[in-house]
Structure formats: C-alpha cells, structure tokens
CSV table of C-alpha atoms in Angstrom, one decimal:
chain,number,residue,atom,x,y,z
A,252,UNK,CA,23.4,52.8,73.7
A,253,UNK,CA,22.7,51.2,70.1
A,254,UNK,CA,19.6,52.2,68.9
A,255,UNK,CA,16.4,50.7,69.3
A,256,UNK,CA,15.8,49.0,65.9
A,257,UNK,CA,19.4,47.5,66.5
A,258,UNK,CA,17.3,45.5,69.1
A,259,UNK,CA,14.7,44.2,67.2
A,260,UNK,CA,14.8,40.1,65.8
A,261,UNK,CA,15.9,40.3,62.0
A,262,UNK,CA,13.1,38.6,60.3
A,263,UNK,CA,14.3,36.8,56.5
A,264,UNK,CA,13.5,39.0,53.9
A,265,UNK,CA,10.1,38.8,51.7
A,266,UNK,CA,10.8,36.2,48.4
A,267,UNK,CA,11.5,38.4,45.6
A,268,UNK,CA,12.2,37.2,42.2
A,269,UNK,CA,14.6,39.9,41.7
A,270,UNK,CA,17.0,37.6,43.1
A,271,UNK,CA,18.3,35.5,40.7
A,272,UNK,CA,19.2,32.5,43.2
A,273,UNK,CA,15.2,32.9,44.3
A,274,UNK,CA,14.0,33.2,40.5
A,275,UNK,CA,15.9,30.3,39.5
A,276,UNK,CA,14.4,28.1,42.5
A,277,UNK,CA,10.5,29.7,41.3
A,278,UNK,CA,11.3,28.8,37.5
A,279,UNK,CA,12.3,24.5,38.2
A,280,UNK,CA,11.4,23.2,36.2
A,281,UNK,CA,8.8,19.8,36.3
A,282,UNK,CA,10.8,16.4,36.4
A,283,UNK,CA,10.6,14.4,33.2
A,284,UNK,CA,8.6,11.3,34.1
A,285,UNK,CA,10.5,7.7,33.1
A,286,UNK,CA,9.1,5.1,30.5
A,287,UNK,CA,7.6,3.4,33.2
A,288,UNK,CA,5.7,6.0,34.6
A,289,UNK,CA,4.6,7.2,30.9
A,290,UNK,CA,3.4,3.6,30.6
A,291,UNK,CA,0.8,3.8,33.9
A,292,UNK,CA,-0.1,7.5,32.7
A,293,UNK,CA,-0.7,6.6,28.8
A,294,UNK,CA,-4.4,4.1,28.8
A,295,UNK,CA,-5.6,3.3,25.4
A,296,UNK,CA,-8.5,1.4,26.6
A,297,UNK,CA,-11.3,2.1,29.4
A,298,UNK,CA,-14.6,0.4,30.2
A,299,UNK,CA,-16.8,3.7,31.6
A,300,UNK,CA,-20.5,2.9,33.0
A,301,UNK,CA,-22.7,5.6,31.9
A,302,UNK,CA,-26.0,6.3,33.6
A,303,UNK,CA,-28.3,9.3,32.1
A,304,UNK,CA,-29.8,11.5,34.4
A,305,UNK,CA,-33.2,11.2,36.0
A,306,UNK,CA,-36.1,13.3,34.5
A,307,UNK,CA,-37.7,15.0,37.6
A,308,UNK,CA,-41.2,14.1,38.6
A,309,UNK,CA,-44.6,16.0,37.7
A,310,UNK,CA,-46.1,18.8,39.7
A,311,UNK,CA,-49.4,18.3,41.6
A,312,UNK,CA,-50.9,21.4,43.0
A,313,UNK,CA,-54.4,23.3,42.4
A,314,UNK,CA,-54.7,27.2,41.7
A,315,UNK,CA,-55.7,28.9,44.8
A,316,UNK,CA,-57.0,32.5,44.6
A,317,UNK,CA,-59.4,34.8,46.7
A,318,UNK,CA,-63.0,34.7,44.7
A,319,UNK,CA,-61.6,32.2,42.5
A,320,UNK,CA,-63.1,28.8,44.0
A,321,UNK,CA,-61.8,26.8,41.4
A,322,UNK,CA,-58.7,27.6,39.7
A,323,UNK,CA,-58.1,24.1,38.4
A,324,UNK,CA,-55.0,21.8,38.0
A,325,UNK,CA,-51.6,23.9,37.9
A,326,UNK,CA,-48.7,21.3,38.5
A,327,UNK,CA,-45.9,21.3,35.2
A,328,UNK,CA,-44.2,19.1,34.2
A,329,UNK,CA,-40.7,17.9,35.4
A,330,UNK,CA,-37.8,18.6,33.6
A,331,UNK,CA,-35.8,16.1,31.4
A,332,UNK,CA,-32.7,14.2,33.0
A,333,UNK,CA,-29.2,15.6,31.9
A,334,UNK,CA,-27.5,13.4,29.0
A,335,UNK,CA,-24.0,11.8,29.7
A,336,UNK,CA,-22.0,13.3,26.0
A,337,UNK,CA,-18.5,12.1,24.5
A,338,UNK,CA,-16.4,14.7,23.3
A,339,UNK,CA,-13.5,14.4,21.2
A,340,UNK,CA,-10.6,17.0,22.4
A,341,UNK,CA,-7.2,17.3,20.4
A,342,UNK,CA,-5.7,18.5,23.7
A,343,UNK,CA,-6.1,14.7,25.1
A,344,UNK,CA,-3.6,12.7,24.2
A,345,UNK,CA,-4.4,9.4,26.7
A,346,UNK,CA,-7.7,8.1,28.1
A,347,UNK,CA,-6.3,8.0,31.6
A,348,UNK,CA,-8.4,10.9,33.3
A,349,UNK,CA,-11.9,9.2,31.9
A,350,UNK,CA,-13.0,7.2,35.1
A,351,UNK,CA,-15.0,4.3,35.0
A,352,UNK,CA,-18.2,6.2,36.1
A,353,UNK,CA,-20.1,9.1,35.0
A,354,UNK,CA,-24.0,10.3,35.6
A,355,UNK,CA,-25.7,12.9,34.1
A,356,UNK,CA,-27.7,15.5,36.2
A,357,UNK,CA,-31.3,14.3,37.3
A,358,UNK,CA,-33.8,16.8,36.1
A,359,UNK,CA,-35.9,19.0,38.6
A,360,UNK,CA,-39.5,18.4,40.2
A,361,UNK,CA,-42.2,20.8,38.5
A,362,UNK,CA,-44.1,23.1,40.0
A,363,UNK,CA,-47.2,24.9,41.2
A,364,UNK,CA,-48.7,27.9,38.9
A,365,UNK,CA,-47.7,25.7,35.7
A,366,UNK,CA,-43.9,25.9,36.4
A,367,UNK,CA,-42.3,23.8,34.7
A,368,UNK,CA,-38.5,22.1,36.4
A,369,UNK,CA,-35.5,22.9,35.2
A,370,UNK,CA,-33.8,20.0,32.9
A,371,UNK,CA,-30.5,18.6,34.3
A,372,UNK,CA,-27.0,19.8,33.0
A,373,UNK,CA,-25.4,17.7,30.2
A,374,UNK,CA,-22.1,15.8,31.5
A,375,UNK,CA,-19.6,16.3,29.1
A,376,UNK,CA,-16.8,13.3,29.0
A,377,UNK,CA,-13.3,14.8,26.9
A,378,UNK,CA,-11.8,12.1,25.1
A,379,UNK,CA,-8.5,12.0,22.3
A,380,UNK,CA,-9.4,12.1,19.0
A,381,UNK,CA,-9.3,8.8,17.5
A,382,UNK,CA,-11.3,7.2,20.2
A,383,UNK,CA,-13.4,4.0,19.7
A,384,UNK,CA,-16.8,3.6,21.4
A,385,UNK,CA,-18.0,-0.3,21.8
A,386,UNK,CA,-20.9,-2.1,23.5
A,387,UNK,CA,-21.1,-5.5,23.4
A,388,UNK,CA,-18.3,-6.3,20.9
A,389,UNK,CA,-19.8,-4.0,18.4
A,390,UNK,CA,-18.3,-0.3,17.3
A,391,UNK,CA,-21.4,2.4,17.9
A,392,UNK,CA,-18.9,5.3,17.6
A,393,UNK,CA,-15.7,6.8,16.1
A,394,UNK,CA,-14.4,10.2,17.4
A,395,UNK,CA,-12.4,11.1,15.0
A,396,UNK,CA,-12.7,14.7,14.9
A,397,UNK,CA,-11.9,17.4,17.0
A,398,UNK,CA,-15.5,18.6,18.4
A,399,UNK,CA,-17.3,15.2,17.5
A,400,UNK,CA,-20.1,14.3,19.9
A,401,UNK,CA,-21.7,11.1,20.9
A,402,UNK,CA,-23.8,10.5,23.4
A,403,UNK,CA,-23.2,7.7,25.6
A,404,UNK,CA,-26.7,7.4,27.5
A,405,UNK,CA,-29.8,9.2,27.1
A,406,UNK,CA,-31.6,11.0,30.2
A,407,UNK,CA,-35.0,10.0,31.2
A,408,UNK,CA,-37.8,12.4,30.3
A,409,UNK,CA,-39.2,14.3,33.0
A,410,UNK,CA,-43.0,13.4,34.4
A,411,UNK,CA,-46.0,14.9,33.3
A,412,UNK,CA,-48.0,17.0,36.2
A,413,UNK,CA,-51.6,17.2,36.9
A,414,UNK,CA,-52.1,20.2,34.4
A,415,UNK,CA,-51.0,17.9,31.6
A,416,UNK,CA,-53.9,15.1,32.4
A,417,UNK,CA,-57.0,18.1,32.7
A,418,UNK,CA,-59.6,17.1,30.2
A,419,UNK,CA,-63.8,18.3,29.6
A,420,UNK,CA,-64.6,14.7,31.2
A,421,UNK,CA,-62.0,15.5,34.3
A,422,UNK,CA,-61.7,18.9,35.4
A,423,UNK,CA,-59.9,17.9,38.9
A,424,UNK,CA,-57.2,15.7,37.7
A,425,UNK,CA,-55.2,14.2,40.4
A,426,UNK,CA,-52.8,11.9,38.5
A,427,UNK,CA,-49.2,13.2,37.8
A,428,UNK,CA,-46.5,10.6,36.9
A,429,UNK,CA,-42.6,10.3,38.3
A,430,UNK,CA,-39.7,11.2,36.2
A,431,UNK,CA,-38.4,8.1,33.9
A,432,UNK,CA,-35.2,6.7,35.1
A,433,UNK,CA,-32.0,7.5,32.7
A,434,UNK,CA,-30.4,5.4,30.2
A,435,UNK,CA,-27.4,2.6,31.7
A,436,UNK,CA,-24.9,1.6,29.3
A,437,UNK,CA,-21.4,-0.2,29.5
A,438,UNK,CA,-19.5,1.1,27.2
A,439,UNK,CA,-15.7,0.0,26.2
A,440,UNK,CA,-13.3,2.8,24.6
A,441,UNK,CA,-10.4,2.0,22.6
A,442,UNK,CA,-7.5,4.8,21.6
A,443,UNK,CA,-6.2,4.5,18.0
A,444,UNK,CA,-3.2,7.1,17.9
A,445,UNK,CA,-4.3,9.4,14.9
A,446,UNK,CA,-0.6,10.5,13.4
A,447,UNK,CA,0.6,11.4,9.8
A,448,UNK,CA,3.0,8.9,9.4
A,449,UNK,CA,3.8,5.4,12.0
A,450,UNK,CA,7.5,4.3,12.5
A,451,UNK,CA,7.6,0.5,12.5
A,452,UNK,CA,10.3,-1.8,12.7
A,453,UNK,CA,11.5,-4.5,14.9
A,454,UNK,CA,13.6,-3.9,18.5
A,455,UNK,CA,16.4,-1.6,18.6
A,456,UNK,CA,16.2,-0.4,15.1
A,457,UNK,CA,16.3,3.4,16.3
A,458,UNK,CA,13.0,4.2,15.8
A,459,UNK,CA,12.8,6.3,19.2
A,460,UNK,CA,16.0,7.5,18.3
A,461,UNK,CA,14.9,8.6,15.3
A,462,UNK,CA,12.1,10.4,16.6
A,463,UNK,CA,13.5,12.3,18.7
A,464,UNK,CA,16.3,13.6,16.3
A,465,UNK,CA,13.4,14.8,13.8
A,466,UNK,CA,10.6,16.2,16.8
A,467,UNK,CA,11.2,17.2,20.4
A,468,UNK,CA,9.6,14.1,21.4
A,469,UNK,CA,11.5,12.4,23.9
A,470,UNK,CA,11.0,8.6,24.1
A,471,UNK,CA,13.0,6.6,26.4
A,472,UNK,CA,16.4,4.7,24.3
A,473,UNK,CA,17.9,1.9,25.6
A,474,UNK,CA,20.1,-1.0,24.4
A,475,UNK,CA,17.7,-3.6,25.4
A,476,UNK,CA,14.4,-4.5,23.2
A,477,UNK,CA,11.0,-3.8,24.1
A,478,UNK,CA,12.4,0.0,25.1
A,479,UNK,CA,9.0,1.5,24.1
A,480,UNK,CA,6.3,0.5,26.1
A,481,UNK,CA,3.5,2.5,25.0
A,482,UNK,CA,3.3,4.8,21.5
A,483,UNK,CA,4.9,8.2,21.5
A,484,UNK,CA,3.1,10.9,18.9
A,485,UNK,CA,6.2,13.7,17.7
A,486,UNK,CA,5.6,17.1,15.8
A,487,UNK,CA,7.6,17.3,12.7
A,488,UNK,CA,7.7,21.6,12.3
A,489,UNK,CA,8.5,23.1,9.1
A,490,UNK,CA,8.9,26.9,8.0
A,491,UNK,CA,5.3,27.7,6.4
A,492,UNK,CA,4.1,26.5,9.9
A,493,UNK,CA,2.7,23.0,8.5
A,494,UNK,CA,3.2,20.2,11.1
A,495,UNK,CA,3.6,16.6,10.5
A,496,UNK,CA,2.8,13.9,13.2
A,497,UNK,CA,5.1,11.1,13.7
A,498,UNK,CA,3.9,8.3,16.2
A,499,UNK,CA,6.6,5.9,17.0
A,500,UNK,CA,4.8,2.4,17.2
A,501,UNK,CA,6.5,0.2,20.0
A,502,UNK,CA,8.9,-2.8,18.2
A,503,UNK,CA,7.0,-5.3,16.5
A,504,UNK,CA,8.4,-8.8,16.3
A,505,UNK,CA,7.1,-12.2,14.1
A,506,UNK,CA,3.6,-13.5,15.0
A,507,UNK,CA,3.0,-10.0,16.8
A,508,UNK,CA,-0.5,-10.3,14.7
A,509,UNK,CA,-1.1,-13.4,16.9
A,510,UNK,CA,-0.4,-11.6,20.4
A,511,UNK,CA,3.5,-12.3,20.3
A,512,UNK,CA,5.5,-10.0,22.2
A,513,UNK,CA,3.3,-6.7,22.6
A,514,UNK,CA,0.6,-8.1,20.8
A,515,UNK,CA,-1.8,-6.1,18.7
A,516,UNK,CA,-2.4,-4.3,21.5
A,517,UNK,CA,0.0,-1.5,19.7
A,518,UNK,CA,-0.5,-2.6,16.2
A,519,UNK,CA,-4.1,-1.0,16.0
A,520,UNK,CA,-2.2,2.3,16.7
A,521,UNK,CA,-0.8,2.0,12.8
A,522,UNK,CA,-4.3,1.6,11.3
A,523,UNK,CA,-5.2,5.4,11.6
A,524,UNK,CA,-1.5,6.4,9.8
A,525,UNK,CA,-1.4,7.7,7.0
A,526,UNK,CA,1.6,6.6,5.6
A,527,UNK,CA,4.4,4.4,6.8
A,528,UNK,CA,8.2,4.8,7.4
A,529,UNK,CA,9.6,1.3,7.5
A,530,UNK,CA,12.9,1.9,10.3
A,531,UNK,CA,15.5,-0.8,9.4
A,532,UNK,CA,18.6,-1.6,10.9
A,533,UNK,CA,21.2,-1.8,8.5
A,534,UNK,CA,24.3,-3.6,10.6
A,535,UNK,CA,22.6,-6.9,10.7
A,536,UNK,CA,22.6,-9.5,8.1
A,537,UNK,CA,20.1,-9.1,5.0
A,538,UNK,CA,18.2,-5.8,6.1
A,539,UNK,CA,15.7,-6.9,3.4
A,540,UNK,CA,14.4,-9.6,5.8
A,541,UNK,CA,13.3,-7.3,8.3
A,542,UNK,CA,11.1,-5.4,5.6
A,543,UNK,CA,9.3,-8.5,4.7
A,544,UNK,CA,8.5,-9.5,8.4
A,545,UNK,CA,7.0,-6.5,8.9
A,546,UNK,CA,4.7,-6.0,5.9
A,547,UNK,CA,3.8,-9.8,6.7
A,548,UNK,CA,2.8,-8.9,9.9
A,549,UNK,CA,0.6,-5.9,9.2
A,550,UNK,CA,-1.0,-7.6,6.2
A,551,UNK,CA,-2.4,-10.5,8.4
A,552,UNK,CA,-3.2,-8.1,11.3
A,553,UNK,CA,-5.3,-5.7,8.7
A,554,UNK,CA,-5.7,-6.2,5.1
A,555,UNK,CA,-4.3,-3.5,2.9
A,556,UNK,CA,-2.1,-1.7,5.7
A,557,UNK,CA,0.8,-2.8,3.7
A,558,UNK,CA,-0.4,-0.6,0.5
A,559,UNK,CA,-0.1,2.5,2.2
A,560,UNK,CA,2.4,5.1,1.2
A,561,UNK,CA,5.6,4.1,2.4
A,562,UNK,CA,9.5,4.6,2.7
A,563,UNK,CA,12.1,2.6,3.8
A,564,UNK,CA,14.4,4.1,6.3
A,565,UNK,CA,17.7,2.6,6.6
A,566,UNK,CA,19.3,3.7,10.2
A,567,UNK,CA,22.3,3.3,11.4
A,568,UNK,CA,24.6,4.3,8.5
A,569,UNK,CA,27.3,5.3,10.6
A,570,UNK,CA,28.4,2.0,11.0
A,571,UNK,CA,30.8,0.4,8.4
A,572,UNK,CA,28.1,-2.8,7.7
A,573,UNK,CA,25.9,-0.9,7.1
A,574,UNK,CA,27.3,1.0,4.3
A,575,UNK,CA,28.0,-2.8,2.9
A,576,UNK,CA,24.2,-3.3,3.6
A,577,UNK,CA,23.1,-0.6,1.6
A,578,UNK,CA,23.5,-0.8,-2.0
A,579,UNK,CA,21.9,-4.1,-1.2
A,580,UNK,CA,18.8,-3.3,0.5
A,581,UNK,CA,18.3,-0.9,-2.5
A,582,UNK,CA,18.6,-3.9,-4.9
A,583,UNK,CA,16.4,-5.9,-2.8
A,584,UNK,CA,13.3,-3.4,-2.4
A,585,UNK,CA,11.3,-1.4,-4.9
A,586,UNK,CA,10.3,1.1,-2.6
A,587,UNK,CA,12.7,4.2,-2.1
A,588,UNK,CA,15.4,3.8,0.8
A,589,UNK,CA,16.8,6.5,2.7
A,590,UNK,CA,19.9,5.5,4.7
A,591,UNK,CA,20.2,8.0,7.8
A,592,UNK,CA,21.8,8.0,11.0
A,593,UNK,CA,19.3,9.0,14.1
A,594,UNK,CA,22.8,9.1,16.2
A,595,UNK,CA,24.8,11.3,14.1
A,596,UNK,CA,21.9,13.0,12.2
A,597,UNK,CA,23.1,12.1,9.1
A,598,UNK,CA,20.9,12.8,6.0
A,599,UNK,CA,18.0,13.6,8.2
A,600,UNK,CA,17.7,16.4,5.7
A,601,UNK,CA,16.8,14.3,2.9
A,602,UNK,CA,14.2,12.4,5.2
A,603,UNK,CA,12.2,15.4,6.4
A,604,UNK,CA,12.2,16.4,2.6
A,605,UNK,CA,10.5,13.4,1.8
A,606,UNK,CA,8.4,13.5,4.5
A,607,UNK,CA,6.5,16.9,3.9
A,608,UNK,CA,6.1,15.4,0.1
A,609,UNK,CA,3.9,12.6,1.6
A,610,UNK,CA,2.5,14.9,3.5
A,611,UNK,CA,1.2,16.9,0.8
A,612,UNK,CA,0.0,14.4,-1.4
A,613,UNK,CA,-2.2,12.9,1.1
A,614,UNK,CA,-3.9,16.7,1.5
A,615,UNK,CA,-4.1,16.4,-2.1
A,616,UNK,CA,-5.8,13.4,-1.9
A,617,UNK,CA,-8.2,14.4,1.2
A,618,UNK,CA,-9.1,17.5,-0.8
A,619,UNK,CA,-9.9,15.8,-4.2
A,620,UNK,CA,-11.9,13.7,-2.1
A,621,UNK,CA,-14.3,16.4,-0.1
A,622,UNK,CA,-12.7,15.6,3.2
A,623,UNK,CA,-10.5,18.2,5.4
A,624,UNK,CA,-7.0,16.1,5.9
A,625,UNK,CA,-5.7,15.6,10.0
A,626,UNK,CA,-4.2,19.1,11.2
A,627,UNK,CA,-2.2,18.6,13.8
C-alpha cells in the first residue's frame, strides 16, 4: 500500500520570492496615472476653515486636610486651546490632501491641589512650498520656504480657577471662568509652482516633449492642443549633484491674461521662475510672432515677468522649415536662440549647458544679495 503521506491533500506551496515568476508578480510595479487623473490629483487652490482649539475651563475646588479647617482655594487654571499651524513641506507637491476643515485640540479642565490642565496639541497642516495664504482678498502669508510656519487660527486661552481670584479682601473665592473659545478663520490658499526655470510657449510647441527629453518627468504628449492640463515640475541632474527645476507651464494662447483659453489660472505658476525658456515652434510661419505674443501676454498679466533671464528655444529642428526658419528667428530676436529637437534630442547638449549657466548666475545673484537661492 502507498504510503501514508501519499494520502494526504497537496496543499500550494508558501509564496517565496525565490521564485522568479512570484518575485516578479511582488515587484509590479504602480500604474502610471493619465493626464486626466493627474489633473483631479494636482489642486492649486483650497479654501480650508480653521477653528483654534478651545482653552479648557478653570478649576474650582478647596484644600481639604485633617486639622487643616481651611485650606483655601486650590482650582488651576485650564490649559490653553491647541493652535491650527501651516507648514511648508518640499515633499508636497499639490494641495490635494489639505481638506477643507481643520481644529486644533481644546485644552484640558484644571484641577484640584493647584493643578494646572494640560494645553491642547498643535495641528500641524503640511503644505507645498510656494503656497499663498489669503483672507478676504488680501495675502496674510507666503510659504515660501521649506520649514516656514504660519499659523492659521489662534487657540483660546484656557480659564482661570478659583486659586487665581484669592485676594486679603476674599479668602473663599468661588468664581472660576470657562475656557475662551478658539480663533475661526476662512482662509483661501493658492499654489505658485516654485521652479528654476518655466517653459512657455503656445499649443504643441514641444514643451512637454521637451521636458521629458531633459528630466524623467513624464508629461502627457499629444497632437492635439491644450495637452497639459495642469503644470508639471522636472529635475534637470548634473554631475557635481546640482539640480535644476524645470516646470512646464500648460500652452498659453492670445488674451490668456484676460482668462482666454486656460486663463491665468496657470500663468501665476511663471511668477515664482526664475528665469524663462521661451519654446518655439520653428515649422510654422514667422516663429518670431510667437515670441512677441508671449512676452505680450506675461507683461500685461505681471509687469516685469518679461525682463527676466531668458532663452529662446527653437524646437523642432528636425524638420526641413524649420531649418529655413532659423537663421531668421536669429535675425529677428536679440535674445540667444537655441534650435533643438525634443524628438530626436538634437543639441539638447548645448541647451542643458546653458541652462546650468543661468543657474549659476542666479546663485550668484541670491548670494550677493544675503538670501540662500531655491535648492531643489
């Protein structure tokens, strides 16, 4: 007769990840999310409610002691209410996990034998860097430093107890007060991507494209307009470890400073650049034109945006127009024009070259200054 463990039920062996069939199934990796889901996860603007804590309310008690008839008031004093606190964290790049409510900790009752309560926890709300803190229309705080605190509402102070009102003329007190309510503010916060350097240009010129042959960014590209729903923020790495940020500002179009096509609901993402990289398309008739429109544009949506360092960057040089286009545009322009090709990756070289050199000057200019420059 077979054995007996011949007759026992063959149970499926324990997962192992020596098996590479089973390790590969562990490792998957997380699906990329689409440019319409990256457009409901990315918010740049909230409106929060914050309500401080509530201080806790004073003590009322009387010492009580054998032989000791009277011991007098002994209630403390409640503790304070927790404060609701903004914090700016580089790790945040979207201000879709701050809700739309937030309350700090209410402080604790005091008590007897002159104990005072416990003040409430502090609520700490983690925000991007480059986040903008309005009430009523009016800017009360910029975050635009990693660690940077504000605090949104105040909590209320905790009450005094019985202990606290003992005086010559009344040596019984019996007054204690409650704990004062917390602060209640509405607040509105508005994300300004902070970045190095903004790509802008019109539709289709290959700005995404262009980001992601420089950065492992990896913006959705399309042959239709309006491809770029929300901005994208790519790491430029270089050998001495320095890194460059590169947003890539959704296409702008004319009378975009008047709420035409995306609005300026994406051109307050290029006031916190540094410096600009014009993205031209050089297959279409007088490139030059494009150049204009856009510095028109940012000039009326912010005075002086147009000043900043800049560089024009003429794509699509792997076409035979645009190599017609070219000596052109250079003739047209005073600024310096770098033709490249985000498909092919022609003379990305030169671009990233240029690139760190803007970069450097403006750490030059942040030092000579007494400020620390943006590290990424």
């Amino acid at each position: 007769s077979p054995p007996r463990s011949a007759l026992l039920p063959i149970t499926p062996a324990a997962f192992s990840t020596s098996c590479p069939r089973c390790a590969k199934r562990r490792l998957r990796q997380k699906k990329a999310l689409s440019e319409r889901q990256l457009t409901r996860c990315f918010v740049d603007h909230r409106r929060v409610r914050v309500v401080g804590g509530q201080g806790g309310g004073g003590g009322h008690s009387f010492h009580s002691e054998p032989r000791k008839e009277f011991g007098g008031p002994d209630g403390g004093n409640g503790g304070d209410g927790g404060h609701v606190i903004l914090k700016a964290d580089k790790q945040m790049k979207s201000l879709s996990s701050v809700l739309s409510f937030y309350q700090g900790f209410h402080g604790e009752k005091g008590g007897n034998k002159n104990c005072y309560g416990a003040n409430g926890a502090y609520v700490y709300v983690k925000v991007p860097v480059g986040t903008l803190v309005k009430e009523d229309g009016k800017v009360v705080a910029d975050l635009t430093q990693h660690g940077e605190e504000y605090i949104a509402a105040y909590g209320g102070a905790g009450g005094k107890g019985n202990r606290f009102f003992l005086s010559n003329e009344n040596r019984a007190p019996t007054l204690f007060t409650p704990g004062e309510p917390g602060q209640e503010r509405v607040l509105h916060l508005e994300l300004k991507t902070t970045a190095h350097a903004g790509l802008v240009g019109f539709p289709n010129a290959g700005k995404s494209s262009l980001l992601r042959a420089i950065s492992r960014a990896k913006p959705a590209v399309a042959a239709y307009p309006f491809t770029t729903l929300n901005p994208h923020v790519g790491i430029v790495h270089y050998q001495d470890f320095e890194q460059v940020a590169v947003a890539d500002i959704p296409g702008l179009i004319k009378g975009a400073h008047q709420n035409r096509g995306l609005g300026i609901a994406f051109l307050k993402h290029i006031e916190r650049c540094r410096f600009l990289l014009y993205v031209v398309d050089l297959s279409v008739p007088r490139p030059w034109i494009q150049l204009q429109d856009l510095k028109h544009e940012l000039e009326q949506y912010g005075q002086g945006l147009c000043e900043r360092p800049c560089v024009v960057i003429g794509n699509k040089i792997d076409l035979a127009q645009s190599r017609i286009n070219l000596p052109l545009l250079k003739e047209q322009v005073s600024e310096h024009v770098i033709a490249v090709s985000a498909l092919t990756g022609d003379n990305l070289e030169e671009l990233l070259l240029h690139l760190r050199e803007m970069y450097d000057a403006y750490v030059k200019t942040e030092q000579a200054r007494g400020q620390s420059p943006v590290k990424w």
